[in-house]
Coordinates of C-alpha atoms in Angstrom, one line a residue:
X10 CA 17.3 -91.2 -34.5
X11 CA 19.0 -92.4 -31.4
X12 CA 20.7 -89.5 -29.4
X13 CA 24.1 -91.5 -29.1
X14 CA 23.7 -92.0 -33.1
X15 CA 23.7 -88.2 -33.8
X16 CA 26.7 -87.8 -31.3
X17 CA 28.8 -90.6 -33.2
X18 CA 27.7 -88.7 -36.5
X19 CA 28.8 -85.3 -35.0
X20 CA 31.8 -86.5 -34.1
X21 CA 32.5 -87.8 -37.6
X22 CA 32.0 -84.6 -38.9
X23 CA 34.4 -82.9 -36.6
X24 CA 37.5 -85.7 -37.8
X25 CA 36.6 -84.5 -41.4
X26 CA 36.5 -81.1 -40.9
X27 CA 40.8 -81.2 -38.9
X28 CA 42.2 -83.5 -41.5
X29 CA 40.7 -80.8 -44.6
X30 CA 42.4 -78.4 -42.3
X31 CA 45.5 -79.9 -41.7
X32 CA 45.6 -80.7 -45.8
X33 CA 45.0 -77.1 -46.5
X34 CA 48.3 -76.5 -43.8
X35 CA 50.5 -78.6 -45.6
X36 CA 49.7 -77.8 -48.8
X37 CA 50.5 -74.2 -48.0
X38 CA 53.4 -74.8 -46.6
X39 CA 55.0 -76.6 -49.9
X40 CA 53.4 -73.9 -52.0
X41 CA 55.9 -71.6 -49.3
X42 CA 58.9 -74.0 -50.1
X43 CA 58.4 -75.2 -53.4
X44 CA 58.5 -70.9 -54.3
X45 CA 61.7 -71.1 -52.2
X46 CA 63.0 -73.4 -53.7
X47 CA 62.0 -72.2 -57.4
X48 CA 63.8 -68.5 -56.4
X49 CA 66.7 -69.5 -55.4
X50 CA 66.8 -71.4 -59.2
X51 CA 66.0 -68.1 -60.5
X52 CA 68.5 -66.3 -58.8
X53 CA 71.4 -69.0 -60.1
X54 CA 69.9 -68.9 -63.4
X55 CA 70.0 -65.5 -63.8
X56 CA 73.3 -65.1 -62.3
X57 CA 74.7 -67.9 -64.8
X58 CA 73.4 -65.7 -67.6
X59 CA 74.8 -62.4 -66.4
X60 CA 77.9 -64.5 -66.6
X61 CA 76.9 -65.5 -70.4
X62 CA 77.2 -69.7 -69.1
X63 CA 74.4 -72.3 -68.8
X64 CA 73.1 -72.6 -65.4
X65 CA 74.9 -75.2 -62.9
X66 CA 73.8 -78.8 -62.8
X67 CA 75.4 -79.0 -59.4
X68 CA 78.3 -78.3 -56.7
X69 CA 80.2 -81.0 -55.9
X70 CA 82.8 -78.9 -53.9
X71 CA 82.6 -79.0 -50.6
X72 CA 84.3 -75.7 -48.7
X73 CA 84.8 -75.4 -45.6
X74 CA 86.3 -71.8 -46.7
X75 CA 82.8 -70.8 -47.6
X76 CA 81.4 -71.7 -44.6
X77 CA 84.0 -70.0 -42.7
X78 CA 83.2 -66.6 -44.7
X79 CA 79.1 -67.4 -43.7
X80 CA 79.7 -66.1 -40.6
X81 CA 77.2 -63.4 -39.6
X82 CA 78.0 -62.4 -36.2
X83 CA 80.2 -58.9 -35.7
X84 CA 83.0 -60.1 -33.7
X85 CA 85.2 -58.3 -30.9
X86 CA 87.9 -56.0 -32.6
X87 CA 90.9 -57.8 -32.0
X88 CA 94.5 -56.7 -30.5
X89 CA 96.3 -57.1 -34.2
X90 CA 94.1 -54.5 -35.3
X91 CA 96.2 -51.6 -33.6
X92 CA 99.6 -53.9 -34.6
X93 CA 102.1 -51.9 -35.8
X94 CA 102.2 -50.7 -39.1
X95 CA 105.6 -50.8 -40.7
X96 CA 105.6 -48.9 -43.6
X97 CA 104.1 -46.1 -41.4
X98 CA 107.3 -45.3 -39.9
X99 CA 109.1 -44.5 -43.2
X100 CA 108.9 -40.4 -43.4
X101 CA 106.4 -38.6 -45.9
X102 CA 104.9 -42.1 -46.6
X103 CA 100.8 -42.1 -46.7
X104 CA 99.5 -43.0 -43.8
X105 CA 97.9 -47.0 -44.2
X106 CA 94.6 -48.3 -42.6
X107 CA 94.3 -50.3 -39.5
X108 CA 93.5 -53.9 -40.3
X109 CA 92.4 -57.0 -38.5
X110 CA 94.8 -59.5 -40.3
X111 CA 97.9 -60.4 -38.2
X112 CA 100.3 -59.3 -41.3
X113 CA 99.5 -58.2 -44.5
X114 CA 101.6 -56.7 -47.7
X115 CA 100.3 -54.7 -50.9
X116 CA 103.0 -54.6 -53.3
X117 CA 103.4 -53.6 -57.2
X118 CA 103.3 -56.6 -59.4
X119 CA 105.6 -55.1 -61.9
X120 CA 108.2 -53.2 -60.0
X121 CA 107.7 -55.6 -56.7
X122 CA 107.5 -52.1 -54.9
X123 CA 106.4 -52.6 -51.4
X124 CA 103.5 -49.8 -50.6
X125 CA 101.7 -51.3 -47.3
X126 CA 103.4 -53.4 -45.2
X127 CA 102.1 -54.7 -41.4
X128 CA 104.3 -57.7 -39.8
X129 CA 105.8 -58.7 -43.3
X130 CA 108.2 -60.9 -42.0
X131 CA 106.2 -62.6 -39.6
X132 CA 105.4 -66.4 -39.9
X133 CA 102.3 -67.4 -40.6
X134 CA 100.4 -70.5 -41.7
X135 CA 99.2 -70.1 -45.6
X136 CA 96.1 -72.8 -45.9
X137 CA 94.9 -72.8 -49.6
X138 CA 97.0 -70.0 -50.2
X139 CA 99.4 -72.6 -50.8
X140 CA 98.0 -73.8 -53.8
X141 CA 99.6 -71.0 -55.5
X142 CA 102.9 -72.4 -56.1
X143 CA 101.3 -75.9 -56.5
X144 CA 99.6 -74.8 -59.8
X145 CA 102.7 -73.0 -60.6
X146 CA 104.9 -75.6 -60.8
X147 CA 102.2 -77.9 -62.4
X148 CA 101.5 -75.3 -65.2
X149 CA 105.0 -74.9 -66.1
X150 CA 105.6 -78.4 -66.3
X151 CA 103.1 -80.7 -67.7
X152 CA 100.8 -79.4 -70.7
X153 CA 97.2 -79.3 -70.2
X154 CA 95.9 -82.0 -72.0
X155 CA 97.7 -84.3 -69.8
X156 CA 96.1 -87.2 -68.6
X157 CA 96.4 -87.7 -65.2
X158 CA 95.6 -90.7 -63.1
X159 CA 94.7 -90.4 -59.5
X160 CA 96.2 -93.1 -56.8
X161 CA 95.3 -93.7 -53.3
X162 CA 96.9 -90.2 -52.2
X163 CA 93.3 -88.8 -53.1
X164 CA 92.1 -90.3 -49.5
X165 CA 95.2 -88.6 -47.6
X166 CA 93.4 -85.4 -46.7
X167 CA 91.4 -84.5 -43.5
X168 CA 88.5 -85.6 -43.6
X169 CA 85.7 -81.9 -44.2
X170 CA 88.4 -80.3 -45.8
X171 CA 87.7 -79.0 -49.1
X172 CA 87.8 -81.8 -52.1
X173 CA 85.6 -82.3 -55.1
X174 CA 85.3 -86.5 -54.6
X175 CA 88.0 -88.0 -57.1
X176 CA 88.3 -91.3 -56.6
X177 CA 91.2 -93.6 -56.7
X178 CA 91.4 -94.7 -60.3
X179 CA 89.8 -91.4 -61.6
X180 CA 91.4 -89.7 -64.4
X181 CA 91.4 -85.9 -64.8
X182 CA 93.1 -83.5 -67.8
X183 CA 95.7 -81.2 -66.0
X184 CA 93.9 -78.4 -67.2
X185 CA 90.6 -79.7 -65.2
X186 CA 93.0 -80.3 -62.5
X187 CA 94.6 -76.5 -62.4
X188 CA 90.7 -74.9 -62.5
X189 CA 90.2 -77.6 -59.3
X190 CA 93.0 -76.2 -57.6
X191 CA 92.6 -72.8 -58.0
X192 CA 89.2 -72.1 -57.9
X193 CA 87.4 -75.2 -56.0
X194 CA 90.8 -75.5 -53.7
X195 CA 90.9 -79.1 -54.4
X196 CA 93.0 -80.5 -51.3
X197 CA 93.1 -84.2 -53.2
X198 CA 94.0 -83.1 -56.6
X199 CA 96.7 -80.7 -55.0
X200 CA 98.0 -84.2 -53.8
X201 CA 97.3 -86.2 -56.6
X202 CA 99.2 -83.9 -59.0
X203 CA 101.9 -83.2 -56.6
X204 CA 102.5 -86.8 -56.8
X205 CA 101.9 -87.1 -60.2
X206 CA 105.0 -84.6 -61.0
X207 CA 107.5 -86.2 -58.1
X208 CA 107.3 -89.5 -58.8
X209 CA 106.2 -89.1 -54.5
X210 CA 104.2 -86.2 -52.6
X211 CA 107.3 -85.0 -50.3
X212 CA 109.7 -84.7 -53.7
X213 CA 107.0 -82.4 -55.4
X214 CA 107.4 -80.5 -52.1
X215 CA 111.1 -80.0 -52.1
X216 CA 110.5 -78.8 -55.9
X217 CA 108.3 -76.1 -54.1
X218 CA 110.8 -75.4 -51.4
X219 CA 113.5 -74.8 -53.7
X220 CA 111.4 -72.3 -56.0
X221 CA 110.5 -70.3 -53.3
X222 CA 113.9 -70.0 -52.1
X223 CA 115.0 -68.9 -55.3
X224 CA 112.6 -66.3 -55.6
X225 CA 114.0 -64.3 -52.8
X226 CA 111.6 -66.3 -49.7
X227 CA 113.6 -66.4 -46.9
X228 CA 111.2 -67.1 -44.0
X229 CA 109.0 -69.9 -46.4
X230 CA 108.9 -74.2 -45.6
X231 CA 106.4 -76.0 -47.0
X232 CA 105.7 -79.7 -46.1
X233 CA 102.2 -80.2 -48.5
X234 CA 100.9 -79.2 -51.7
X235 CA 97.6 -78.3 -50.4
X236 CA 97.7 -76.1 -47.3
X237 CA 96.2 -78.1 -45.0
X238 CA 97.5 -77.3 -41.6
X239 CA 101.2 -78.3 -40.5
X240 CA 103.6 -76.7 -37.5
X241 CA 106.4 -76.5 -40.1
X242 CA 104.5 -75.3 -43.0
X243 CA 104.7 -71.6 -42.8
X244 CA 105.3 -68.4 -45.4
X245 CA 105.3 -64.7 -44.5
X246 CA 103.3 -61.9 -46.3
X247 CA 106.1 -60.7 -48.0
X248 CA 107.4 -64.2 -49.3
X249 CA 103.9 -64.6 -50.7
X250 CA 103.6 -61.9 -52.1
X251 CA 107.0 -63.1 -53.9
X252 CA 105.5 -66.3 -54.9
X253 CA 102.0 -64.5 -55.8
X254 CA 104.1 -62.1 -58.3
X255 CA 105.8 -65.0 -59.9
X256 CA 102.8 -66.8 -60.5
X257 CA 101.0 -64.0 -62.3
X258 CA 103.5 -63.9 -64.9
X259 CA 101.9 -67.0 -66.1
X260 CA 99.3 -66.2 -68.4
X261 CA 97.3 -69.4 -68.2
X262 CA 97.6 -68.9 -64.3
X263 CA 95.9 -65.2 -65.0
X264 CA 93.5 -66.2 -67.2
X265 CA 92.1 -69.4 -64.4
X266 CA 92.3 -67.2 -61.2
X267 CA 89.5 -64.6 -63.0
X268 CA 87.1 -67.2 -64.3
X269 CA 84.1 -67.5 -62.2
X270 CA 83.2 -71.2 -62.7
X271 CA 84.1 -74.1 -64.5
X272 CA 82.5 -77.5 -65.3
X273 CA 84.5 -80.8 -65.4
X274 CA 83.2 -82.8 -67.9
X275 CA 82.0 -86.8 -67.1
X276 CA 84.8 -89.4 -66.3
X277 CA 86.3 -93.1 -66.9
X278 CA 84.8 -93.3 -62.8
X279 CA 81.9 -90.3 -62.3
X280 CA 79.5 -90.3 -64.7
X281 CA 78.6 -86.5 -64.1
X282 CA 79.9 -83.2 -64.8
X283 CA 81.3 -81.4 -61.4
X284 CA 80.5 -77.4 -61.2
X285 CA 83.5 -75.4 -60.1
X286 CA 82.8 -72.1 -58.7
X287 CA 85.9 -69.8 -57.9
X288 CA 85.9 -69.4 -54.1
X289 CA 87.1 -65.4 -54.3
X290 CA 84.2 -63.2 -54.2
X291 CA 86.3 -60.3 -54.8
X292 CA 86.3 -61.0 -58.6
X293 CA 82.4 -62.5 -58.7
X294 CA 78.7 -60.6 -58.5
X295 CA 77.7 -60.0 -55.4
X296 CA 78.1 -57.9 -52.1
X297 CA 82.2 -58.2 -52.2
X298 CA 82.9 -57.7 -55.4
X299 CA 85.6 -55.0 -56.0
X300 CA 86.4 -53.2 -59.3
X301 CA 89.6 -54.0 -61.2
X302 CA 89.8 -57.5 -59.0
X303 CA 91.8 -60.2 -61.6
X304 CA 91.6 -63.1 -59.4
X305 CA 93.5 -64.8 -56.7
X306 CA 93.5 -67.5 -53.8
X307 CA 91.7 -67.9 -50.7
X308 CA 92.6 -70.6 -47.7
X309 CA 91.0 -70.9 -44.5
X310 CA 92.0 -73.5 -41.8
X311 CA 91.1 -73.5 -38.1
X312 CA 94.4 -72.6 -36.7
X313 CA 95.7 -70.5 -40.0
X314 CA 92.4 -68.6 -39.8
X315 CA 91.3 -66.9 -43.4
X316 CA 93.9 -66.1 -46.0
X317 CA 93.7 -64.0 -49.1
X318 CA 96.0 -63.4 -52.1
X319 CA 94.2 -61.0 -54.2
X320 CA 95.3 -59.5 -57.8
X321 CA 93.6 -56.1 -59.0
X322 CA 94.2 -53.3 -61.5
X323 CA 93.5 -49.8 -62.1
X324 CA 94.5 -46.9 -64.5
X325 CA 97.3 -49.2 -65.7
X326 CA 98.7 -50.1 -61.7
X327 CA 98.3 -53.8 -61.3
X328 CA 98.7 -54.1 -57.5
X329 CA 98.7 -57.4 -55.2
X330 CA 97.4 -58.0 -51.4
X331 CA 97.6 -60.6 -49.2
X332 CA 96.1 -61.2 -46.2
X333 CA 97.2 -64.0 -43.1
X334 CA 96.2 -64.8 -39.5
X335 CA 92.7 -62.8 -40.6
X336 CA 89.0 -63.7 -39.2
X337 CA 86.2 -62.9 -41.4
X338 CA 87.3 -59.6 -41.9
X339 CA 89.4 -60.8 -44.7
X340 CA 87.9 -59.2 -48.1
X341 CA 87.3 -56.2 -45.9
X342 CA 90.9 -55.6 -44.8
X343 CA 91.9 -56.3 -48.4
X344 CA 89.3 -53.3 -49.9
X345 CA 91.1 -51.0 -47.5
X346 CA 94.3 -51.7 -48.3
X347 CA 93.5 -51.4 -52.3
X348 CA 91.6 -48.2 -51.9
X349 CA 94.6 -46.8 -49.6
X350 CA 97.1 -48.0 -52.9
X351 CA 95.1 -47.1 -55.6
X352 CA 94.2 -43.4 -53.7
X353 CA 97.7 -42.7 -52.6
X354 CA 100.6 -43.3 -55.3
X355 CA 100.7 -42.9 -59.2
X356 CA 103.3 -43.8 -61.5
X357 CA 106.6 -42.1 -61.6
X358 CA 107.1 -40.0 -64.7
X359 CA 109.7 -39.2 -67.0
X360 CA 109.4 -35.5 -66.6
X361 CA 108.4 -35.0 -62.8
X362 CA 111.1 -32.1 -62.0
X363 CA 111.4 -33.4 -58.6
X364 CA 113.5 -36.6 -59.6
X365 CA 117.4 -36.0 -59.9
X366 CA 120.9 -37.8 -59.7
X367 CA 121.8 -38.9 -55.9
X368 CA 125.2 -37.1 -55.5
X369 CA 128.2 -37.9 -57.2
X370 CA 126.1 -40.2 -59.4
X371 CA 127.8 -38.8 -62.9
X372 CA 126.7 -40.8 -65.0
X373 CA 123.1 -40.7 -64.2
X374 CA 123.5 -36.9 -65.0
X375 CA 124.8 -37.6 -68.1
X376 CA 121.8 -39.8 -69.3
X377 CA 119.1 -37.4 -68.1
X378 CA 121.3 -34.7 -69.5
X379 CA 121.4 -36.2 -72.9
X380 CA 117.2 -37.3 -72.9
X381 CA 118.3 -41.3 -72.2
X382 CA 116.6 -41.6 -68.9
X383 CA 113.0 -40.9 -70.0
X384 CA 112.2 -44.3 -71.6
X385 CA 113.9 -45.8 -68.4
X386 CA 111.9 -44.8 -65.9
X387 CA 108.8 -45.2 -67.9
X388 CA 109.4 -48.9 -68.0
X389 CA 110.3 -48.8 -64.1
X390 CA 106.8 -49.3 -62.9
X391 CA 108.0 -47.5 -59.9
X392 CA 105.1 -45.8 -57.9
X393 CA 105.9 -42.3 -55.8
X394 CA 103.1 -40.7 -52.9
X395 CA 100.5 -38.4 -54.6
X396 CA 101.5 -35.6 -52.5
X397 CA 104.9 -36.6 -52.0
X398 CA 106.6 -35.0 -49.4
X399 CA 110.3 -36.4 -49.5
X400 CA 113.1 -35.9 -52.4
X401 CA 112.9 -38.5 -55.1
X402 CA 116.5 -39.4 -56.1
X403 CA 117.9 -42.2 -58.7
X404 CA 121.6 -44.1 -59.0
X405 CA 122.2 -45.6 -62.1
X406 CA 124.8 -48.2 -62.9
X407 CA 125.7 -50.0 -65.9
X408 CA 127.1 -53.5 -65.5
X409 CA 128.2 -55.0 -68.6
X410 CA 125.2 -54.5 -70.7
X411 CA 122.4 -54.2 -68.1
X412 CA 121.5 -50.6 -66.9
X413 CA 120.3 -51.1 -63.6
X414 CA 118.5 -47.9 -61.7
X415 CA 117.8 -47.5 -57.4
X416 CA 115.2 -45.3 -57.0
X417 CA 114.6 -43.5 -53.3
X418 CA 112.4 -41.6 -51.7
X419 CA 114.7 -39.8 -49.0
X420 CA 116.1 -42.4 -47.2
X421 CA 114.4 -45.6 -48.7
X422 CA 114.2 -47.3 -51.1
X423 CA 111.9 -47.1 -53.6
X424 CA 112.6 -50.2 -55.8
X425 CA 114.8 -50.9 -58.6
X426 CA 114.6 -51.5 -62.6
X427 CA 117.5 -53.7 -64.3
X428 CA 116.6 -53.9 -68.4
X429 CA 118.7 -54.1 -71.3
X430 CA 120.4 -50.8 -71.7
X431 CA 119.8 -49.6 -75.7
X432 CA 122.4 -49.3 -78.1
X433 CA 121.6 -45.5 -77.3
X434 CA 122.6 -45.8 -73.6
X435 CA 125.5 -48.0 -74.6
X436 CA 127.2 -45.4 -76.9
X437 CA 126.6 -42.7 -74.3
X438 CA 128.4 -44.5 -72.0
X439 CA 131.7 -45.0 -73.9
X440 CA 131.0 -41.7 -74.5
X441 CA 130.9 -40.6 -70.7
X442 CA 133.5 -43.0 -70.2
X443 CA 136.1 -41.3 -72.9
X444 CA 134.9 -38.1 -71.5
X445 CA 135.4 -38.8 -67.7
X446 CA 139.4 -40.1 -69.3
X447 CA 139.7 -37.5 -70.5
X448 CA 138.7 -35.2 -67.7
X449 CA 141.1 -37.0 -65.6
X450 CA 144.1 -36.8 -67.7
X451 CA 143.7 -33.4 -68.3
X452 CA 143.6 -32.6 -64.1
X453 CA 146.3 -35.4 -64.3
X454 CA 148.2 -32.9 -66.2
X455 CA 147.4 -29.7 -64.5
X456 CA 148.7 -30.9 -61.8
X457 CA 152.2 -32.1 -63.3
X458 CA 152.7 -28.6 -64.5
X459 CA 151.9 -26.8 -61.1
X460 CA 154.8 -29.2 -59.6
X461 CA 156.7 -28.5 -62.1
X462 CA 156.4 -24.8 -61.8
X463 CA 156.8 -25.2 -57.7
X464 CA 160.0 -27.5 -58.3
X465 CA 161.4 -24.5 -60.5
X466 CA 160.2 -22.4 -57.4
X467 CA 161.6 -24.6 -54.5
X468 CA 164.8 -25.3 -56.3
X469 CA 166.4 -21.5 -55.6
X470 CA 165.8 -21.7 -52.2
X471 CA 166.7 -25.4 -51.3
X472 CA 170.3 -25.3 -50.6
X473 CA 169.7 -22.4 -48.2
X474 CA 166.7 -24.3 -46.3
X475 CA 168.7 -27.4 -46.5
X476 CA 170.7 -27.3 -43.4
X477 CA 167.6 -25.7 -41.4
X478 CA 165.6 -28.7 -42.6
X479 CA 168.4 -31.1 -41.6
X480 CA 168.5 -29.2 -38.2
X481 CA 164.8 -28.8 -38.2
X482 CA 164.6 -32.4 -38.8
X483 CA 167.3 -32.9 -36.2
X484 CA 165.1 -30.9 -33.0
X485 CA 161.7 -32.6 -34.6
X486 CA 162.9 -36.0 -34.4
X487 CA 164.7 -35.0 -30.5
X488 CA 161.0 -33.5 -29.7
X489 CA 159.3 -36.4 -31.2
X490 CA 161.3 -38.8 -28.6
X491 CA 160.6 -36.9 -25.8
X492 CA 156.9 -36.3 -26.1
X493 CA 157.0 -40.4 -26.2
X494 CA 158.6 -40.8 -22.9
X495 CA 156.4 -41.6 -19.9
X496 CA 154.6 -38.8 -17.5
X497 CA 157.5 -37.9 -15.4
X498 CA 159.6 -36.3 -17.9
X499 CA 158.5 -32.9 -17.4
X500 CA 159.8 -33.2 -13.6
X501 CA 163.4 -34.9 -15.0
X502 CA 163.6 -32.1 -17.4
X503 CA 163.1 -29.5 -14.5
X504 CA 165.7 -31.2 -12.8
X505 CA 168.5 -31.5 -15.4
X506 CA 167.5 -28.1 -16.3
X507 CA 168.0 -26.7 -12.6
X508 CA 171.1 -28.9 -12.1
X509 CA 173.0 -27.7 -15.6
X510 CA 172.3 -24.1 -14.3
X511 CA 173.8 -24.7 -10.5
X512 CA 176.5 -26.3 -13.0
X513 CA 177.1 -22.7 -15.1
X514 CA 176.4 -20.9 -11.9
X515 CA 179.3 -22.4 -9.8
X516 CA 181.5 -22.4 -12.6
X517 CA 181.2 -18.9 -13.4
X518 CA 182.1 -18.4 -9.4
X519 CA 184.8 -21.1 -9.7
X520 CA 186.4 -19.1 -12.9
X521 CA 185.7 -15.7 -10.7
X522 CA 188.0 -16.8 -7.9
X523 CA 190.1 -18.3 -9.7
X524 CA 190.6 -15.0 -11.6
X525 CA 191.0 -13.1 -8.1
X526 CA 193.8 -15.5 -7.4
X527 CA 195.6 -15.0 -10.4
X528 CA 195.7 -11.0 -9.8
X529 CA 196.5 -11.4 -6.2
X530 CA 199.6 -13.6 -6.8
X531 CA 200.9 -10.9 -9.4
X532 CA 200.2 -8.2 -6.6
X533 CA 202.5 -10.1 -4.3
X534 CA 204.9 -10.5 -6.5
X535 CA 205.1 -7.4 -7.6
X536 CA 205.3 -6.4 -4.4
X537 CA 207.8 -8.3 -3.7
X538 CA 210.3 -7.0 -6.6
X539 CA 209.7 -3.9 -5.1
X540 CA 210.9 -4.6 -1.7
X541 CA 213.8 -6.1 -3.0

């Protein structure tokens, strides 16, 4: 065989031999994916069935929140983190944690008791957080299996902001609509119901402005349904907390904000079912999860930064967090300030020896006196320190047929209770009442009969004091006068006083001489006579 014939055939050899290697390369590497790929199945599946649900066909939400929260790198602690802490300052309170969020506020859902509070009046933006009163207002007024029809509003949202791709045209039940907005955070269903309920977007939103003024807000202005960043759409950690409180009374809205995931079914436009997953990780599996956690909101926005209204319960406490102005350290801030309420305070009880009347407060006494105060403060919700180091004092008032109780621990205020007072409560007080009447008239009396006794008394000796009062009266009024003249009265008194006794002086010498006269002339004439 040629020599150049065995050099082509080597050659050939060696071209086989690199493309069976670079085969055997690829196909390991899609062994390597394709085993990627079928764990990460595994781990949904089995994390659908520790939720007792079918696996996911797919996500269709897009969140940006998420994404926010994916953030791996540690960052800088920032200057809000040694912000002051206002409830801190009140005396014998438990000290709270340092956080990273700008403001924050834990409060008692029942009693509305205020137990942590950083910057609480401070205006922040809410993002998503928002969505809160949005489904509020929706679930009180339109029934969930509404039928609601999506316009062109759907396509009024920044674009990347979180959605789940309705479409003009696309018609959704409200109650597919209230799991979008509160777990998926569904920016173009906020919209599309908003406008659904107004009639117009901005009208739904001064439904929402209205509500929040009448539940106390006073530093709140919304201008969106969604969240989605505005100048003039602000709230403050205490006025959502407010709104937050109100919402949870809503059973539905308690039941949604704990449910991990939820599937919309196929509709009239998408012929596929949409996988909702709730956004909070607080209340889901995983590395954040906390214990007692019932739900609640997230919102993240560029400029609002993270947000987080968070609901959780333990030994019969249901307390509520939020969160504003935060960075990543969102769910962690919200642990701390959880563990600090849920470590620090228990529920006021009827017999704690410590708790007693403020002063003068009667009739408060009188119903812990007679065993009526007991079932009152167990319905007050009202939490005290652990270890609590100031007094704890009450003040109860009953106005008409309302018994309303201030509670205080030292100086400040606890929180109050107003309920319906009992028939029990109500009969004490006409009993207190008739007893406090009667108290009064008998002192009323009393004191008649000790005037009467001094007016026996005082009547033997008033003719004889009368003329010293008249002339007491008389020199009081005279000194009275003079002590209103100007400065220089003591020298004009000096001087009237010097001049009336040169007066008496010289006329004592006057009537002197004039008696030496007299007996002189009678000398004379006697003498006189005599010579005659």
């Amino acid at each position: 065989m040629p020599p150049g014939t065995v050099c082509l055939f080597s050659g050939s050899r060696m071209e086989i031999y690199m493309k069976k290697k670079r085969l055997l390369l690829s196909g390991i590497l899609c062994m390597a994916l394709s085993l990627c790929i079928h764990t990460g199945r595994v781990d949904v599946i089995a994390a659908a069935t520790d939720s007792a649900a079918p696996a996911p066909a797919q996500n269709t939400s897009q969140n940006p929140e998420d994404t926010a929260n994916q953030q791996t790198d540690t960052p800088e602690v920032p200057e809000s983190y040694n912000w002051e802490i206002q409830s801190n300052k009140i005396s014998g309170w438990p000290e709270g944690p340092k956080v990273v969020a700008e403001t924050a506020i834990l409060m008692d859902v029942d009693s509305g008791e205020i137990l942590y509070a950083k910057g609480i009046d401070e205006k922040r933006a809410p993002a998503s957080t928002t969505k809160i009163m949005t489904a509020m207002l929706a679930l009180e007024k339109v029934p969930f299996d509404t039928q609601i029809t999506f316009t062109d509003e759907v396509n009024n949202i920044e674009p990347g902001s979180t959605h789940i791709g309705i479409k003009p045209g696309e018609t959704l039940t409200m109650k597919d609509c209230a799991y979008a907005i509160l777990l998926a955070s569904a920016n173009e269903v906020s919209s599309g119901v908003a406008e659904y309920i107004g009639g117009t977007v901005p009208k739904f939103v001064d439904e929402m402005n209205q509500r929040a003024k009448e539940l106390g807000c006073k530093n709140t202005h919304f201008v969106n349904a969604n969240g989605l960043y505005d100048e003039n759409h602000y709230t403050t950690a205490r006025d959502l907390a407010l709104i937050a409180q109100a919402a949870f009374q809503n059973e539905t809205f308690r039941e949604i904000i704990k449910t991990p995931y939820y599937i919309v079914p196929k509709t009239n436009i998408t012929n596929e079912e949409r996988w909702l997953n709730n956004h909070h990780k607080m209340v889901l599996d995983g590395p954040q999860h906390y214990e007692g956690c019932l739900g609640g909101k997230t919102g993240y926005t560029v400029k609002a930064g993270n947000t987080l209204v968070t609901y959780a319960e333990r030994n019969g406490t249901t307390l509520l967090c939020v969160v504003l102005a935060d960075n990543v350290s969102h769910y962690d801030d919200t642990k701390a300030i959880f563990d600090y309420g849920f470590t620090n305070f228990c529920k006021l009880k009827p017999d704690n020896e410590a708790l007693a009347p403020v002063k003068e407060n009667t009739f408060g006494a009188y119903l812990k006196e007679n065993g009526l105060l007991d079932a009152v403060v167990e319905n007050s919700a009202i939490d005290i320190p652990t270890d609590a180091k100031e007094s704890l004092t009450y003040e109860a008032t009953l106005e008409e047929n309302s018994l309303k109780v201030d509670y205080y621990y030292g100086k400040t205020t606890l929180g109050s209770s107003t309920q319906e007072a009992s028939p029990e409560i109500l009969q004490a007080a006409e009993t207190f009442q008739l007893q406090e009447r009667q108290a009064r008239q008998s002192a009323s009396a009393d004191n008649l009969s000790q005037k009467d006794t001094d007016s026996t008394e005082n009547s033997q000796t008033t003719a004889s004091q009368g003329k010293a009062d008249s002339l007491n009266g008389f020199w009081g009024e005279i000194g009275s006068k003079f002590h209103q003249l100007p400065s220089w009265k003591y020298a004009a008194l000096f001087l009237l006083v010097a001049a009336f006794i040169f007066y008496i002086v010289t006329l004592v010498i006057k009537i002197k001489r004039s008696i030496q006269r007299r007996k002189r002339r009678k000398l004379r004439k006697q003498r006189e006579r005599k010579s005659q």
